[in-house]
PDB file of C-alpha atoms in Angstrom:
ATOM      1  CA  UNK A   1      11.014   8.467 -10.452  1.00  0.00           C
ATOM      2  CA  UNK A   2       8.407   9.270  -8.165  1.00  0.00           C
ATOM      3  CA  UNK A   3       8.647  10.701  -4.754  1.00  0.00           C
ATOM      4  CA  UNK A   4       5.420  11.419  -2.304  1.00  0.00           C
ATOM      5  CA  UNK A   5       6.109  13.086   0.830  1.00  0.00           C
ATOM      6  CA  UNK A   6       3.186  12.780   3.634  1.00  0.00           C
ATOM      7  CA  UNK A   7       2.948  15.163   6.744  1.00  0.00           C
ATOM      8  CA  UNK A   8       2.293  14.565   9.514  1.00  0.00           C
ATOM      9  CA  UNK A   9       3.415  10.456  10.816  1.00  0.00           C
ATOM     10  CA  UNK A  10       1.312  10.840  13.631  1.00  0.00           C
ATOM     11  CA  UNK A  11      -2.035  12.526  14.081  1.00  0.00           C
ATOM     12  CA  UNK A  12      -4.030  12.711  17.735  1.00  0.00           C
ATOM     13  CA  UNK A  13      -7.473  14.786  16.985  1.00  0.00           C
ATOM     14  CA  UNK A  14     -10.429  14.730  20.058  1.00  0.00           C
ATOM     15  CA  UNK A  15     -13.610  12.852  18.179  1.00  0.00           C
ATOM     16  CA  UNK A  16     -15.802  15.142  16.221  1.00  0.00           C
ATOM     17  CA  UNK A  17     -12.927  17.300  15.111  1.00  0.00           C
ATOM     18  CA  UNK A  18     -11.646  17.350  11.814  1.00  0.00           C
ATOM     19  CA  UNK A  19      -8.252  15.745  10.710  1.00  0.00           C
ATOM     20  CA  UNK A  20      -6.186  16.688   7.608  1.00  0.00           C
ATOM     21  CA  UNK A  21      -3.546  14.889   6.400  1.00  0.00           C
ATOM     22  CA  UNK A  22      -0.662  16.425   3.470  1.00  0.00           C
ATOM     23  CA  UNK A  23       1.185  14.610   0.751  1.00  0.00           C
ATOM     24  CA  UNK A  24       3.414  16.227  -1.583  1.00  0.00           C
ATOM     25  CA  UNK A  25       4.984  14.607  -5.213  1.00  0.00           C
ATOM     26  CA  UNK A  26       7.457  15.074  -7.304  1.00  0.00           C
ATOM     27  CA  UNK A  27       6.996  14.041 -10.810  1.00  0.00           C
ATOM     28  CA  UNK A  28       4.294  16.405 -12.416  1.00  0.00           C
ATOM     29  CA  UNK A  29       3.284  13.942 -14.810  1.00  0.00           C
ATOM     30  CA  UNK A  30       1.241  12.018 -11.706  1.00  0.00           C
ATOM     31  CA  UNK A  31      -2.561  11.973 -12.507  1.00  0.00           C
ATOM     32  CA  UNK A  32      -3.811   9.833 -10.167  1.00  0.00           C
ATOM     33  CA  UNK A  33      -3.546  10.139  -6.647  1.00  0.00           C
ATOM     34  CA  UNK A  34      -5.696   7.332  -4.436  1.00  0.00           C
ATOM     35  CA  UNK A  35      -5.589   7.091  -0.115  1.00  0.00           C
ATOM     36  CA  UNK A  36      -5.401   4.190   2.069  1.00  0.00           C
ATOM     37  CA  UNK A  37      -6.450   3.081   5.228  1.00  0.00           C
ATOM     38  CA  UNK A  38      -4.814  -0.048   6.861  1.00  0.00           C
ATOM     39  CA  UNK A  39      -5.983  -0.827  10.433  1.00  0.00           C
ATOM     40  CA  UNK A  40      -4.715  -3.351  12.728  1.00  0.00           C
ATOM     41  CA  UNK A  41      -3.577  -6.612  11.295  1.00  0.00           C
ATOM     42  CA  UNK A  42      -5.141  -5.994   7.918  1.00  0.00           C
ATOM     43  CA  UNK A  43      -4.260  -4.257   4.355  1.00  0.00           C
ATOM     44  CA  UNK A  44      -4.449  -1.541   3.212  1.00  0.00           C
ATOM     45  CA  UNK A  45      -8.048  -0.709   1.718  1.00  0.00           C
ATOM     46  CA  UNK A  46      -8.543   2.285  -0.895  1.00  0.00           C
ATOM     47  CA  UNK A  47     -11.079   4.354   0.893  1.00  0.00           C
ATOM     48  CA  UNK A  48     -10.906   7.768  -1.881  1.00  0.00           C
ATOM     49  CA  UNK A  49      -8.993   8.690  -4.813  1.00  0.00           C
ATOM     50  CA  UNK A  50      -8.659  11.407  -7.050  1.00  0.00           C
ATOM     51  CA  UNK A  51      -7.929  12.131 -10.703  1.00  0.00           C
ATOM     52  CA  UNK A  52      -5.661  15.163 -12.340  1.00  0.00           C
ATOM     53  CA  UNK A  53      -8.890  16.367 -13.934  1.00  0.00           C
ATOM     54  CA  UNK A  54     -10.397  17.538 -10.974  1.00  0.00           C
ATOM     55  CA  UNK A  55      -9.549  19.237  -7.647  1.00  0.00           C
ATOM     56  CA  UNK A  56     -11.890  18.523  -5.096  1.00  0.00           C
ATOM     57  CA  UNK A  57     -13.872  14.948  -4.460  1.00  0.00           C
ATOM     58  CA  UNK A  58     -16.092  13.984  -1.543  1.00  0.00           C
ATOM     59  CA  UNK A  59     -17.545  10.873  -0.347  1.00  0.00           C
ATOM     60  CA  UNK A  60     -19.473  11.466   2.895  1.00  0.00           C
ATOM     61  CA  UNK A  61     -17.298  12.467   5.864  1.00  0.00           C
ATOM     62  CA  UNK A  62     -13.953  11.956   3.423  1.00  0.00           C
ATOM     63  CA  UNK A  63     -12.838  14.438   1.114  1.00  0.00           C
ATOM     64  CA  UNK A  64      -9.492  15.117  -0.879  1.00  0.00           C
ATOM     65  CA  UNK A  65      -8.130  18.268  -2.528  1.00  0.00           C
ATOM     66  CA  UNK A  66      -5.638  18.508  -4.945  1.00  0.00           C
ATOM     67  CA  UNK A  67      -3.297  21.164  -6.194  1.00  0.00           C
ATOM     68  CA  UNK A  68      -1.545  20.041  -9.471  1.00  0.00           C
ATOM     69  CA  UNK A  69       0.429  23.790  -9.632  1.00  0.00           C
ATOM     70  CA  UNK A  70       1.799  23.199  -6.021  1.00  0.00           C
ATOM     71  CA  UNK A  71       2.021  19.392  -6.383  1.00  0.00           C
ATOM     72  CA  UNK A  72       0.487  18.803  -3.194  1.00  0.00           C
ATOM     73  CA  UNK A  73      -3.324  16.597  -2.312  1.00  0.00           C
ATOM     74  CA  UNK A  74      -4.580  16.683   1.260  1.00  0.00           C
ATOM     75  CA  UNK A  75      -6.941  14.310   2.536  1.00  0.00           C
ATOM     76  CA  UNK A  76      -9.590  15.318   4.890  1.00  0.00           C
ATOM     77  CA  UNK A  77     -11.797  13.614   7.500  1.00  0.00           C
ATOM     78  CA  UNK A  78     -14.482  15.708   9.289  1.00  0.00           C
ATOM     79  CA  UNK A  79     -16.512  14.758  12.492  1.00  0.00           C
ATOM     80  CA  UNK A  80     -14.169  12.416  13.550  1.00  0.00           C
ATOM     81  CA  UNK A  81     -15.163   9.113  15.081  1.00  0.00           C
ATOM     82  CA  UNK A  82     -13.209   6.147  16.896  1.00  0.00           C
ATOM     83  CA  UNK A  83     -13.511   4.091  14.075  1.00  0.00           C
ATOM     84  CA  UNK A  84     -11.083   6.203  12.259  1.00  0.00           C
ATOM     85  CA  UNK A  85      -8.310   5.889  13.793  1.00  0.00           C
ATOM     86  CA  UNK A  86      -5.654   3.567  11.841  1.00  0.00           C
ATOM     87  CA  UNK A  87      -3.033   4.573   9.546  1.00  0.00           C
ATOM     88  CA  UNK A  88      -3.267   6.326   6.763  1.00  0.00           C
ATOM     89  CA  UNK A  89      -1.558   6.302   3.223  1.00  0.00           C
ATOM     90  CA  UNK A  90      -1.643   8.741   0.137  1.00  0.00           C
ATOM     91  CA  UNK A  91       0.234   7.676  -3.326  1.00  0.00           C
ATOM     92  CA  UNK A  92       0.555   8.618  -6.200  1.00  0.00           C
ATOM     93  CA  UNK A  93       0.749   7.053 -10.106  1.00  0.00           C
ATOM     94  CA  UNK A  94       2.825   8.587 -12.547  1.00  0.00           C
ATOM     95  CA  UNK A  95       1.701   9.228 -16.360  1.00  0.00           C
ATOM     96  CA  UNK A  96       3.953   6.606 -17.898  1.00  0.00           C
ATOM     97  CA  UNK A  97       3.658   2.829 -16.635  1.00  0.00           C
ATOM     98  CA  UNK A  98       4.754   3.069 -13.209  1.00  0.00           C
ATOM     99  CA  UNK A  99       3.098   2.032 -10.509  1.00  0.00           C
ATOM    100  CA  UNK A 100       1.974   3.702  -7.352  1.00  0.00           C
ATOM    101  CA  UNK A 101       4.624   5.388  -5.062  1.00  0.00           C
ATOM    102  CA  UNK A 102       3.456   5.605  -1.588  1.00  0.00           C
ATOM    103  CA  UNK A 103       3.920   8.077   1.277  1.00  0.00           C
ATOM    104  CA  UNK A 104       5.015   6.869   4.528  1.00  0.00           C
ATOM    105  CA  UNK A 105       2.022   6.737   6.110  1.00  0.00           C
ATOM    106  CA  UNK A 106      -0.029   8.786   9.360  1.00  0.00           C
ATOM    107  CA  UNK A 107      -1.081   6.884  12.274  1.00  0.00           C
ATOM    108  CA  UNK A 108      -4.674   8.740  13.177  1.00  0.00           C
ATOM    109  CA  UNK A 109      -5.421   8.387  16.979  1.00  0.00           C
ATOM    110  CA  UNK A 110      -8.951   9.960  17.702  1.00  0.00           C
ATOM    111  CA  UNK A 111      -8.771  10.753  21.618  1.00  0.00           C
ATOM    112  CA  UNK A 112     -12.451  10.007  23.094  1.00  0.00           C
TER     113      UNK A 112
ATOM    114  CA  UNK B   1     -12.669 -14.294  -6.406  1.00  0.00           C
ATOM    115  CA  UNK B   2     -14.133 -11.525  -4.521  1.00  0.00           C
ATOM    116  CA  UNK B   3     -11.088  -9.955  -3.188  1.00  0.00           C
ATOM    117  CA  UNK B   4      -7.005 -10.576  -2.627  1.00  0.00           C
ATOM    118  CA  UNK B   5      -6.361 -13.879  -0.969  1.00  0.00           C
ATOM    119  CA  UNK B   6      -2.898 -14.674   0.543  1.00  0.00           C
ATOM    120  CA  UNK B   7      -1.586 -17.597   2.402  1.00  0.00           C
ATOM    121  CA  UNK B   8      -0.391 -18.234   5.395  1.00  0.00           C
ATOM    122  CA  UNK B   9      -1.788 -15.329   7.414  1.00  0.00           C
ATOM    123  CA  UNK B  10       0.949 -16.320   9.472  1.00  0.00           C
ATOM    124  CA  UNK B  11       4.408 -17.605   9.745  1.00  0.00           C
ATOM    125  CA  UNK B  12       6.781 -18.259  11.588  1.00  0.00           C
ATOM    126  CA  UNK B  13      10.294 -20.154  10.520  1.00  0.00           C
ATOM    127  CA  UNK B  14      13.641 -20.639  12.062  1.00  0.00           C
ATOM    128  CA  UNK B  15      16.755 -18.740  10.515  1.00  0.00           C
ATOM    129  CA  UNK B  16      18.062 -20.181   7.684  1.00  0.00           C
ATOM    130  CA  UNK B  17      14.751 -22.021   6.847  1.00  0.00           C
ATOM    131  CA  UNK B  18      13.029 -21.379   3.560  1.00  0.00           C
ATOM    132  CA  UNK B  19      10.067 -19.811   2.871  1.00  0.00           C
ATOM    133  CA  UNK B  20       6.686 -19.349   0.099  1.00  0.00           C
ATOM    134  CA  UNK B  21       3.832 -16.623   0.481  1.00  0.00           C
ATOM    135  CA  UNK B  22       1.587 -17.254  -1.706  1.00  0.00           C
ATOM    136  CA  UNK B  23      -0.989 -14.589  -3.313  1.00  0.00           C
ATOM    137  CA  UNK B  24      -4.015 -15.376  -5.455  1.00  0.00           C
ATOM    138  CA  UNK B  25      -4.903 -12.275  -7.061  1.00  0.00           C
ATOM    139  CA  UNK B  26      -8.745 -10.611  -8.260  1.00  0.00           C
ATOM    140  CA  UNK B  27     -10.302 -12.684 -10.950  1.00  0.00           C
ATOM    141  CA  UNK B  28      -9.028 -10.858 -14.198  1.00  0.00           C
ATOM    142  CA  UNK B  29      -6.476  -8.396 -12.657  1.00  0.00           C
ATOM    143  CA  UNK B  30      -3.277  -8.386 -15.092  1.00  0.00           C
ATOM    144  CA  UNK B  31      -1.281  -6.906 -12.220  1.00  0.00           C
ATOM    145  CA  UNK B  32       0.070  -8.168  -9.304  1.00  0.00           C
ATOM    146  CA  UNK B  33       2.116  -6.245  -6.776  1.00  0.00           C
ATOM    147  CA  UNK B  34       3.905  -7.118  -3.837  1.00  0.00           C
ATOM    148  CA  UNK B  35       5.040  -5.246  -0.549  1.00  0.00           C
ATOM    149  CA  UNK B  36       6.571  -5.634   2.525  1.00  0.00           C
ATOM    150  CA  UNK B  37       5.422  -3.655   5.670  1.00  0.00           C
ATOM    151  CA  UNK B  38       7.605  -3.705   9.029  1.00  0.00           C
ATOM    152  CA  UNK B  39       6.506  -3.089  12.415  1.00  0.00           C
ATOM    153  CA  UNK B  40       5.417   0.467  11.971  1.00  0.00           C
ATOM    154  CA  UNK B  41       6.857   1.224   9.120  1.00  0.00           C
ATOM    155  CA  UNK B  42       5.433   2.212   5.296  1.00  0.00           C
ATOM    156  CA  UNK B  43       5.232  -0.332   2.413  1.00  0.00           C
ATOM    157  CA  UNK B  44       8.307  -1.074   0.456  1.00  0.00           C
ATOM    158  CA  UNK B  45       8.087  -2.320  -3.050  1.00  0.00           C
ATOM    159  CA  UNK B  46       8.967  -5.607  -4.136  1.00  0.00           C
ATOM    160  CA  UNK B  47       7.993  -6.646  -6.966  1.00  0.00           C
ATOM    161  CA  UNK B  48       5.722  -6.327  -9.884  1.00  0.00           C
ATOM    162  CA  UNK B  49       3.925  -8.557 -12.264  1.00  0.00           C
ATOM    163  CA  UNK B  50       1.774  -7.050 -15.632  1.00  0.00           C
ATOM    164  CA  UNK B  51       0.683  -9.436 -17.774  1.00  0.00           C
ATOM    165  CA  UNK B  52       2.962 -11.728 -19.303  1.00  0.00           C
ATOM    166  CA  UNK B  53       5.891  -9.044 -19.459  1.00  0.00           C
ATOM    167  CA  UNK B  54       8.982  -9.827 -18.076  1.00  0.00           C
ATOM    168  CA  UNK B  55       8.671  -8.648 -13.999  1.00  0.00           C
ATOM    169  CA  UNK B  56       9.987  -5.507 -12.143  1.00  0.00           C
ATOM    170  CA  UNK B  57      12.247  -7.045  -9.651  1.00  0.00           C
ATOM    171  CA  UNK B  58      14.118  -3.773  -8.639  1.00  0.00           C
ATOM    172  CA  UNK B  59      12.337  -3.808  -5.229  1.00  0.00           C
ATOM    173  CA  UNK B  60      13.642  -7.251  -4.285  1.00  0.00           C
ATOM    174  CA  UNK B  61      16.300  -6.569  -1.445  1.00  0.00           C
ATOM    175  CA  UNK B  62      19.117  -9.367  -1.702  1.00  0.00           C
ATOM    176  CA  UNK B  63      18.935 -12.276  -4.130  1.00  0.00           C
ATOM    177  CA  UNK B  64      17.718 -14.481  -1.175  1.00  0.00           C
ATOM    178  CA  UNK B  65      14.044 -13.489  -2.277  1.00  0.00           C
ATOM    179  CA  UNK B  66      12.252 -14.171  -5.455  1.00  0.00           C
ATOM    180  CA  UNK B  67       8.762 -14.553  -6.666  1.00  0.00           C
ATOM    181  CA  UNK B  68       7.221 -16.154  -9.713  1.00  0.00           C
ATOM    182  CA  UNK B  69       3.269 -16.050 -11.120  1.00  0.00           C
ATOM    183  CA  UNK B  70       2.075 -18.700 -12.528  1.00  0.00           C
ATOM    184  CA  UNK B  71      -0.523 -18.714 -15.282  1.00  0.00           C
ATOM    185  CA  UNK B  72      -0.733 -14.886 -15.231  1.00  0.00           C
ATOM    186  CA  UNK B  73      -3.191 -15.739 -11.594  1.00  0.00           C
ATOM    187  CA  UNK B  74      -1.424 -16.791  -8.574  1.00  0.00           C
ATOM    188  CA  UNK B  75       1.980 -15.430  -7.154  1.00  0.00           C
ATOM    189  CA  UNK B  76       4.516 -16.994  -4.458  1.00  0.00           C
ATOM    190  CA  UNK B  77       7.155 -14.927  -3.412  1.00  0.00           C
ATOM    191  CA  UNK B  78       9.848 -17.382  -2.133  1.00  0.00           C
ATOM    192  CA  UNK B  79      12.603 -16.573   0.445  1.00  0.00           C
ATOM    193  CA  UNK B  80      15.375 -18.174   0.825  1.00  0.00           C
ATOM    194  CA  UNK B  81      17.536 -18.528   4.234  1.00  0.00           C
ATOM    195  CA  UNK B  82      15.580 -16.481   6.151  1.00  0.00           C
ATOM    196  CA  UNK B  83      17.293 -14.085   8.474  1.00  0.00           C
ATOM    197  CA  UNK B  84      15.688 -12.178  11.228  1.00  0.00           C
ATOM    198  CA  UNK B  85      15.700  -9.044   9.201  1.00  0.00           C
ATOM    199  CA  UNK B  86      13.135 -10.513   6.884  1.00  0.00           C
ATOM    200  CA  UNK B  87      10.616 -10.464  10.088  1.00  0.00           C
ATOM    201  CA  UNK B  88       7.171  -8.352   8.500  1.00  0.00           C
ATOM    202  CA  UNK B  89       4.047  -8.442   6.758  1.00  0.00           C
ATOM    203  CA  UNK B  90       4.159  -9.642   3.325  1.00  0.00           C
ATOM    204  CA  UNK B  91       1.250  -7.936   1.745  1.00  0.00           C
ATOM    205  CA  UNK B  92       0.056  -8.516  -2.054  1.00  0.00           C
ATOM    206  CA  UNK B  93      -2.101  -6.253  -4.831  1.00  0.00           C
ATOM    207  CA  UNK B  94      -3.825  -6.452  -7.579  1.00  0.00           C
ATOM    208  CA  UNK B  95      -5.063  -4.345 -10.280  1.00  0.00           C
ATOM    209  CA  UNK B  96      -6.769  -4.190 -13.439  1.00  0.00           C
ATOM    210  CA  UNK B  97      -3.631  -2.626 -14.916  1.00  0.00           C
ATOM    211  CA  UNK B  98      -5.260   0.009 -16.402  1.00  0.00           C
ATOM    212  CA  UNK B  99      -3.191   3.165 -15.693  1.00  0.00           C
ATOM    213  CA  UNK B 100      -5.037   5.380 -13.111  1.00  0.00           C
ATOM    214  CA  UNK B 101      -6.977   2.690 -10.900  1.00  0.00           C
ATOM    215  CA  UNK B 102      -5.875   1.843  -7.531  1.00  0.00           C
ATOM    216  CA  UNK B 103      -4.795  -1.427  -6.176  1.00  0.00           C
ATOM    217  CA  UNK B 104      -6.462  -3.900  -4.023  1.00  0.00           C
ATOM    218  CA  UNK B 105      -4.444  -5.374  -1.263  1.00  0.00           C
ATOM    219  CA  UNK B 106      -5.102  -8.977   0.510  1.00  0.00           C
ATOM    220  CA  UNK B 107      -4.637  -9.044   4.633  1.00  0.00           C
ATOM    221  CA  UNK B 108      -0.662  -9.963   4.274  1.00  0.00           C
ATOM    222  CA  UNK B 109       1.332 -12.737   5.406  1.00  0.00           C
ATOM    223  CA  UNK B 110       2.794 -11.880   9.112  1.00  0.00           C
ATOM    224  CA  UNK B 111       6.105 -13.417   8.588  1.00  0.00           C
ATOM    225  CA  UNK B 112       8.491 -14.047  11.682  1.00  0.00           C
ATOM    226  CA  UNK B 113      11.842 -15.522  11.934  1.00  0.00           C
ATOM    227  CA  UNK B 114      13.361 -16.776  14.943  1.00  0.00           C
TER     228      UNK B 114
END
């Protein structure tokens, strides 16, 4: 099955930096690789994904890059404010009908 | 409804007591995921619900826990003589169950045994 990988578990960035977060996956059938953010006492909410077809997707201050050939997808956050910090989670879907394996997660602390 | 309702938001329970989550999933989502989440710690799969197919229950941890769904809507997971060990957040998805779209979670059940 499935096995994602995610670097680094804990993240401390000064606010306005930039903050990039790695995930790596085994089975090179996955085409479909979404990110999480859960903060305190709530679930998880899907904040970007991306699809096999394409390498590169932003939405606003979010973007996330993927490298099928490496099997490796990176999510990056630019301009860092406090409202970012939480914890962070990439997965990823196989082709067949699995469902989403998850990485472990990165706690995000932006220092003020 | 507009999003992934589960209930209690918390509990707590003495050992050996049993215990029902409950999850009511998006209007029209086929699938229906749960996880548990300790303090700190990443999601572990549960269990997994599509349709009216038979569920994946390699996720559940001891036969103590099981979980049914109902009218392919709402889900209780049920555990049974709680130990002190089963102390996390209970969190259920849904999905449409098309492959390649992402799940929606509710808020999770904060489940403590003492």
């Amino acid at each position: 099955g499935e096995n994602v990988e995610q670097h680094p578990s804990t993240l401390s960035v000064q606010e306005g930096d930039s903050a990039v977060i790695k995930c790596t996956y085994s089975d090179s059938a996955s085409n479909y690789f979404p990110w999480y953010k859960q903060e305190l006492g709530k679930g998880p909410q899907l904040i970007i994904d991306i699809r096999s077809n394409v390498g590169e997707k932003k939405d606003q201050r979010i973007a996330v890059t993927l490298n099928k050939t490496a099997k490796h997808f990176s999510l990056h956050i630019t301009e860092t404010q406090p409202e970012d910090s939480a914890v962070y989670f990439c997965a990823a879907m196989g082709g067949g009908a699995d469902g989403l394996t998850f990485g472990k997660g990165t706690h995000l602390i932006i220092q003020p | 409804g507009a999003g992934v309702s589960q209930s209690p938001s918390n509990k707590v329970t003495e050992k050996g007591k049993d215990v029902e989550l409950r999850c009511d999933p998006i209007s029209g989502h086929t699938a229906l995921y749960w996880y548990r989440q300790s303090l700190g710690q990443g999601l572990e799969f549960l269990i997994y619900f599509q349709g009216n197919s038979a569920p994946d229950k390699s996720g559940l941890p001891s036969d103590r826990f099981s979980a049914e769904r109902t009218g392919g809507s709402v889900s209780t997971l049920t555990i049974q003589r709680t130990q002190q060990e089963d102390s996390a957040v209970y969190l259920c998805a849904s999905s449409s169950g098309r492959i390649n779209y992402g799940y929606t979670f509710g808020s999770g059940t904060r489940l403590t045994v003492v």
